[in-house]
Amino acid sequence: SPPVATTDTYITGILDENSDALSTTAGQVVSVPFIDNLGYSFTAQFRIEKQNGATGEPNGQYKMTMTDILDGEGKSIFIYQTGDTLPTGKKVGDEMDAAAKNTLLQTAGVFSTGGNEAYLTFDTFATTNTTKPLGKLMSVTAAAQTAEQKTVTTNKVNGKDVVGLGLNLNALNKYSTGFSGMTTAGDATSAVSIDFSTVQNIDNKGQTTINGKRGQLTSDAGAGCRVGEMSSISIGQDGKITASYTNGQTKLLGQIASASFANASGLEKHGDNLYAQTLNSGEAVINDITANGGSMTTGELEMSNVDLSGEFTDMITTQRGFQANSRIITVSDTMLEELINLKR
């Protein structure tokens, strides 16, 4: 089963403004996994930082910055290659420092909104917006908003609060063979979105629980998958043969059909349960097995179509009859022997 690139991801949970991570310069780290169309696994790492609200107002805005992309082994894809201008103390194969990664990601235009930063604005102002519950995500934008702008309608794509994860492959191609297969060369963005719809900015006793996952909130659609090996085959009642693969995918391989003949008795027997078409049988008419209300049951052993108890009864009756007949022959032989003796 071939690999499929990730198209949808989501971040869910609670972003508590009082969590310890948000009070540090490192910020709250969030990882979002995804797979490219060659089947390689990657993890986009983000840092969320609390922004200062307007004077006298609580904070309701957070800056989200992509800081790194890790490969399947947890190593950064941003390493110095042959031909790169190497900073002092760095050599080919060394990982870039944070500043170099940030410069590259800014050039790549990670978010569809531009650059590698986006701003998450939550409703924490009951006086300016009473139509939404407090702590509800209001918008995802590319620039900081003033207090008056906090009532804008949430950016939506197909009804979801999302931000596009767009990656300029011209800037990133050389850093990972697998990652370069995500879209065709020259495409400015990849079709990966991050859904923030259920993220809440509420009190959780200082504990932030947000995390990223592949797929959509209600299903695995868009999650993508790696290459899969066939793990099992099943046959349905309609005769359809379906293969299951280790990457969670299924594939219809074919369907078992049934054949009928004008004169089934005219088929030529070829041993076991095999028969061949003849002029006497007529041409085969191929049908869907369910066409006339039929069905197929797999994993079952068909038993004899005779009544075993009745057959055993008939066998015993026959045996007793044979025994009785054999006694008559014995009596007849004895009488003939006596008759011969009387003549003597």
Coordinates of C-alpha atoms in Angstrom, one line a residue, residues 10 23-24 41 54 63 65 106 120 128 137 140 144 152 182 191 208 218 247 272-273 296 300:
Y10 CA -5.0 19.6 14.6
S23 CA 6.5 32.3 32.0
T24 CA 9.9 31.3 30.5
S41 CA 7.7 10.9 9.1
A54 CA -3.7 46.2 26.6
K63 CA 2.5 34.1 19.4
T65 CA 6.5 30.2 16.1
Q106 CA 11.2 32.9 7.8
L120 CA -3.7 33.0 18.4
T128 CA -16.3 43.7 24.0
L137 CA -10.4 31.0 20.1
V140 CA -5.5 33.1 13.8
A144 CA -0.7 41.3 16.6
V152 CA -13.0 40.0 14.5
M182 CA 6.0 16.5 0.1
A191 CA -1.5 21.2 1.6
T208 CA -1.3 23.3 29.7
T218 CA -13.5 13.6 14.3
N247 CA -0.5 1.3 7.7
D272 CA -12.3 -32.9 -7.2
N273 CA -14.8 -30.1 -7.5
M296 CA -20.9 -16.3 0.5
E300 CA -16.8 -22.3 7.3

